[in-house]
Short mmCIF file of C-alpha atoms in Angstrom, two decimals:
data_model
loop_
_atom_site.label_atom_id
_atom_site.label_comp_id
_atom_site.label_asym_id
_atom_site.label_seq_id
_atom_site.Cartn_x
_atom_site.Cartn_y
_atom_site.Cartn_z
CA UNK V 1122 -16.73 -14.11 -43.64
CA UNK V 1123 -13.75 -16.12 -45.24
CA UNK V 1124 -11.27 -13.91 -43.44
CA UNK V 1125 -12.89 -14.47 -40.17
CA UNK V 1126 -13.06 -17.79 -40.41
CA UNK V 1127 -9.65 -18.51 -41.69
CA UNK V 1128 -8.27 -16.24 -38.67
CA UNK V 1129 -10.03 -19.10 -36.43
CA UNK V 1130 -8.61 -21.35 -38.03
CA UNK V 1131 -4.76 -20.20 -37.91
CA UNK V 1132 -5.38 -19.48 -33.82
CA UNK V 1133 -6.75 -23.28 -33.28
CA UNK V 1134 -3.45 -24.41 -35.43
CA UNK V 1135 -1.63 -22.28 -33.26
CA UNK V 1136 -2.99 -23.52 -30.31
CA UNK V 1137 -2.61 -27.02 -31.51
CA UNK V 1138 1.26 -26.69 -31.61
CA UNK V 1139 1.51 -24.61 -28.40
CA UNK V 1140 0.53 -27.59 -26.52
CA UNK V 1141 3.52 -29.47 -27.81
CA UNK V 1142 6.39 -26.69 -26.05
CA UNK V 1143 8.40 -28.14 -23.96
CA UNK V 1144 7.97 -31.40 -23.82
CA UNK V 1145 10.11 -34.99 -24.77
CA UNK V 1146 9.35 -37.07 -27.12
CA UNK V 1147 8.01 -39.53 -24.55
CA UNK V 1148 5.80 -37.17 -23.51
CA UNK V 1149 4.28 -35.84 -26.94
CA UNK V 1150 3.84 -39.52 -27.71
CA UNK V 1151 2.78 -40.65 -24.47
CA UNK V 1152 -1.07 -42.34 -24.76
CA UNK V 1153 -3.20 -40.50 -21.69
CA UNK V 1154 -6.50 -42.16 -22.54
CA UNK V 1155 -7.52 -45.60 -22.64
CA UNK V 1156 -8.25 -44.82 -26.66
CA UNK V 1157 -4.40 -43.91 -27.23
CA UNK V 1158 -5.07 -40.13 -27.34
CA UNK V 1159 -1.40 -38.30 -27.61
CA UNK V 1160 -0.46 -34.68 -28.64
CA UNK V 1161 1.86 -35.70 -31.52
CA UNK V 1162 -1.14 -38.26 -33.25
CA UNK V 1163 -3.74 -35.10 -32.72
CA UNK V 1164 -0.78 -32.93 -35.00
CA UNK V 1165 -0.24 -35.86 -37.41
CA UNK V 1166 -4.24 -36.49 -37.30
CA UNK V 1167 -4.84 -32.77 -38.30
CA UNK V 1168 -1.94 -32.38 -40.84
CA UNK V 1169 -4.12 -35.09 -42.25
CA UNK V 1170 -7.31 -33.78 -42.07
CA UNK V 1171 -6.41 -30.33 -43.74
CA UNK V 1172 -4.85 -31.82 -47.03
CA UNK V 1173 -7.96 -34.19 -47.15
CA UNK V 1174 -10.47 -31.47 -46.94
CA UNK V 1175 -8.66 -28.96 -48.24
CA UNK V 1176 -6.85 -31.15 -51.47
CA UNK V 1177 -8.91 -33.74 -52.04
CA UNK V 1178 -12.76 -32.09 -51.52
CA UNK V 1179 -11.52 -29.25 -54.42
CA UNK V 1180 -9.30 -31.84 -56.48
CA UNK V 1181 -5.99 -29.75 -55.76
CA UNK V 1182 -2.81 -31.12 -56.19
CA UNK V 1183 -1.01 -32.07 -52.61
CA UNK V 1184 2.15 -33.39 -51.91
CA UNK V 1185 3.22 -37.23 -52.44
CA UNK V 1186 4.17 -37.08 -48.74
CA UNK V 1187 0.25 -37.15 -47.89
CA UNK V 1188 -0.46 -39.63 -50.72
CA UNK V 1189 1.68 -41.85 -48.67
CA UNK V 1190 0.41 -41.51 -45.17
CA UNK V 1191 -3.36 -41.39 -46.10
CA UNK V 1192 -2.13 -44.81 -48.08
CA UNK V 1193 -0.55 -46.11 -44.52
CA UNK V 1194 -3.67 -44.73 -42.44
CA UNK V 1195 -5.88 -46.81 -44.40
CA UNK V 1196 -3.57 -49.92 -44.43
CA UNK V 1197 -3.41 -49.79 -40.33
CA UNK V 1198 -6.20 -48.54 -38.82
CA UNK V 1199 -5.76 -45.36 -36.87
CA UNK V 1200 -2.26 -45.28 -37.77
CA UNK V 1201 -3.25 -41.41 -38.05
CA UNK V 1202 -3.61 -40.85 -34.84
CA UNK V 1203 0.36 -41.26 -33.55
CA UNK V 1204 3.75 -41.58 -34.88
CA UNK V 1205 6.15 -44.02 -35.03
CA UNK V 1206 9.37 -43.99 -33.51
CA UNK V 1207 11.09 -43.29 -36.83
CA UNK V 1208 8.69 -40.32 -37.12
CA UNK V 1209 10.80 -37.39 -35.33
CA UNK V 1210 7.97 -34.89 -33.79
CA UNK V 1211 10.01 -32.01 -36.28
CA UNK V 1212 8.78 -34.11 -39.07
CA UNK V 1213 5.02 -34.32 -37.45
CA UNK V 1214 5.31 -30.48 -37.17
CA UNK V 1215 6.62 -29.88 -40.21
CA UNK V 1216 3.91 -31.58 -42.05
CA UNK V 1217 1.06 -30.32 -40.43
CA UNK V 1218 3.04 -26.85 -41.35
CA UNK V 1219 3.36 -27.45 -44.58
CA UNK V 1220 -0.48 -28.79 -44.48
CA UNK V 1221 -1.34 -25.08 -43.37
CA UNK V 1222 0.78 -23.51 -46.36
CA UNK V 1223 -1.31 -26.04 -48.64
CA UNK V 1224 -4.63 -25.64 -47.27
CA UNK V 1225 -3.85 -21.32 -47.15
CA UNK V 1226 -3.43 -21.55 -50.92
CA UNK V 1227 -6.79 -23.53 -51.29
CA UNK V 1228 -8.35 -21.06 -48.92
CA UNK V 1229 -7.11 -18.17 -51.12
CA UNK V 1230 -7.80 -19.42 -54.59
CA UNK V 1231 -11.36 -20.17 -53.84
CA UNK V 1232 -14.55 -18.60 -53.37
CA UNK V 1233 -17.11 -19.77 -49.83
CA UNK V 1234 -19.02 -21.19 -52.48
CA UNK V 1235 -17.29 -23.12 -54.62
CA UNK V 1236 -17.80 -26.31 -55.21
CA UNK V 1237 -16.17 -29.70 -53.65
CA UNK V 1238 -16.74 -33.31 -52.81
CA UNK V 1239 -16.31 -35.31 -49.62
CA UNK V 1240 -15.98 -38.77 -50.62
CA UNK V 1241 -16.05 -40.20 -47.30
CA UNK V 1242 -19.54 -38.60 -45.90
CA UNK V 1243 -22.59 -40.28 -47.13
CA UNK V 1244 -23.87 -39.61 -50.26
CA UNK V 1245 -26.57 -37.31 -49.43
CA UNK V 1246 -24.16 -34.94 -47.93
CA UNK V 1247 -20.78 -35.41 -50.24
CA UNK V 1248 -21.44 -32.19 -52.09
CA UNK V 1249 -19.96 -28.92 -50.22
CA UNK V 1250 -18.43 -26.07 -50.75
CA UNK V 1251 -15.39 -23.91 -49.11
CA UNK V 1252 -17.60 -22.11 -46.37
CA UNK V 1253 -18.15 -25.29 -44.83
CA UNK V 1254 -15.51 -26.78 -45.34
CA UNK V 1255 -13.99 -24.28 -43.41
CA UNK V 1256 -16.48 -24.03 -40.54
CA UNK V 1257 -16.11 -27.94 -40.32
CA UNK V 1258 -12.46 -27.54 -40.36
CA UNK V 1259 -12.55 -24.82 -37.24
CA UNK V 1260 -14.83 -27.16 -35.49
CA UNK V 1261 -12.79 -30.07 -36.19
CA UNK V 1262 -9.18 -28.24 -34.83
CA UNK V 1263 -10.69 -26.62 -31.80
CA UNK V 1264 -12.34 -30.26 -30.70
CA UNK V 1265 -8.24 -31.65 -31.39
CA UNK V 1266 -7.06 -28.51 -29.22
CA UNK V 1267 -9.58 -29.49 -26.08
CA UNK V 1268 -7.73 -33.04 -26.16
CA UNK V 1269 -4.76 -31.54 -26.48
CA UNK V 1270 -5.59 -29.27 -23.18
CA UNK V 1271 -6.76 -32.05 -21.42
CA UNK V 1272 -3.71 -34.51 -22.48
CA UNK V 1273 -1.44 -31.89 -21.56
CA UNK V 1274 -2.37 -31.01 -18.03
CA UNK V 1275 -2.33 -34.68 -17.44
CA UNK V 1276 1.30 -34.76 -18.39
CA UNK V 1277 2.57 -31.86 -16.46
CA UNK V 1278 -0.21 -29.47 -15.27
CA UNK V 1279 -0.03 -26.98 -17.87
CA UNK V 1280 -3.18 -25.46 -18.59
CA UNK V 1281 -4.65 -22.62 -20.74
CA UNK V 1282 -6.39 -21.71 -23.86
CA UNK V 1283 -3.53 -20.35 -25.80
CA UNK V 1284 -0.35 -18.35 -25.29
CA UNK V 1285 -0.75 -14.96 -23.30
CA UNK V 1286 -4.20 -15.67 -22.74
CA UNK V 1287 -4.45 -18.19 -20.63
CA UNK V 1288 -7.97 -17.94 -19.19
CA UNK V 1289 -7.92 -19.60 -16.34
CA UNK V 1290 -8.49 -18.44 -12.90
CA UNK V 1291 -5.71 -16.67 -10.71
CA UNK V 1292 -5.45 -19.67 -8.14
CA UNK V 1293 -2.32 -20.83 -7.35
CA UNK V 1294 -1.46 -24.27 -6.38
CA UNK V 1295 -2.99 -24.46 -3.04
CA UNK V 1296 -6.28 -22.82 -4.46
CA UNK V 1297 -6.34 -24.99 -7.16
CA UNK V 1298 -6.20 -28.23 -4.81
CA UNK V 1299 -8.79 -27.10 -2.62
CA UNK V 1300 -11.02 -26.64 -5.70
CA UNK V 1301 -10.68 -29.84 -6.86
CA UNK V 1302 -10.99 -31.42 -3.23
CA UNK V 1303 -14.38 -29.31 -3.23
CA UNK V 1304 -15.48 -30.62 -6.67
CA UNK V 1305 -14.65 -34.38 -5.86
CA UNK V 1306 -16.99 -33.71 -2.44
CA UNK V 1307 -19.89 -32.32 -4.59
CA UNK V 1308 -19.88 -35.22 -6.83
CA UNK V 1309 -19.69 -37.74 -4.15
CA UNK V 1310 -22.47 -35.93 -1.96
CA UNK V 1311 -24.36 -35.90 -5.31
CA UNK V 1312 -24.11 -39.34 -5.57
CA UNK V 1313 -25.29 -40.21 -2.62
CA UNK V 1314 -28.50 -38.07 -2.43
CA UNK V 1315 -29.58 -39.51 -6.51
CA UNK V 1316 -31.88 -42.62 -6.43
CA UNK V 1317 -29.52 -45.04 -8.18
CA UNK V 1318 -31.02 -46.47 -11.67
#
């Protein structure tokens, strides 16, 4: 069960970064949403989120380099969730790398049931243990990696699930705008045959 889980979890992480190729800086940083949602802040966000639940919840030693940004993400709120223009993207990636090489040795040294603490979930629920930890953590970087699919194609129309398996239908361009010409007529003929509330 560990194993399996685990291998979901390196795919989403995977998939996470595979969003990032090819693009500028602009564009990893760019907010698409009215909320600020950006590629680079889901990586940074993430990094994050793995030495939290995977340091902190099993008191493990992590690197000072969290200490500090969990310090500045508390100062500024959501200060998580994007980087600042001194932050290069290779740093970004690098951390939420080196979160993964942290987080592996957490995943190997422990048992599904051993014990940890989530200090931030209410107090009924604080005590946990590595199984779901790591279920919440697989949950938690697949809902990142639909952002990051969504952000993306609103960049620059790149679409898929991950890299050789993309898993989207064989339309080309032309297909693809008729679809979504037949879509937008289905919602507005929808519309207008619903009693409005």
């Amino acid at each position: 069960m560990k194993d399996m889980l685990w291998q979901y979890l390196r795919i989403a992480r995977q998939n996470m970064l595979w969003k990032l190729d090819g693009l500028t800086e602009y564009q990893m940083r760019r907010p698409m949403t009215p909320t600020g949602t950006n590629l680079l802040g889901l990586v940074k966000h993430l990094a994050l989120v793995e030495y939290g639940y995977f340091g902190l919840t099993f008191g493990r030693e992590f690197p000072a380099r969290f200490a500090e940004l969990e310090k500045s993400a508390i100062a500024r709120l959501n200060s998580d969730m994007w980087a600042a223009a001194d932050e290069s993207s290779e740093s970004i990636i690098a951390l939420y790398r080196e979160a993964w090489v942290h987080s592996d040795a957490t995943i190997a040294a422990l048992e599904l049931d051993s014990p940890g603490t989530v200090l931030h979930w209410p107090a009924d629920k604080q005590n946990i243990d590595l199984h779901r930890v790591l279920v919440h953590l697989v949950a938690e970087t697949n809902r990142h990696c639909g952002h990051a699919d969504i952000v993306r194609e609103l960049i620059d129309s790149s679409v898929g699930l991950r890299l050789g398996n993309e898993n989207m239908a064989d339309g080309d361009a032309q297909w693809w705008a008729e679809y979504r010409a037949e879509l937008e007529s289905v919602a507005r003929e929808a519309d207008e045959v619903r009693p409005k509330n």
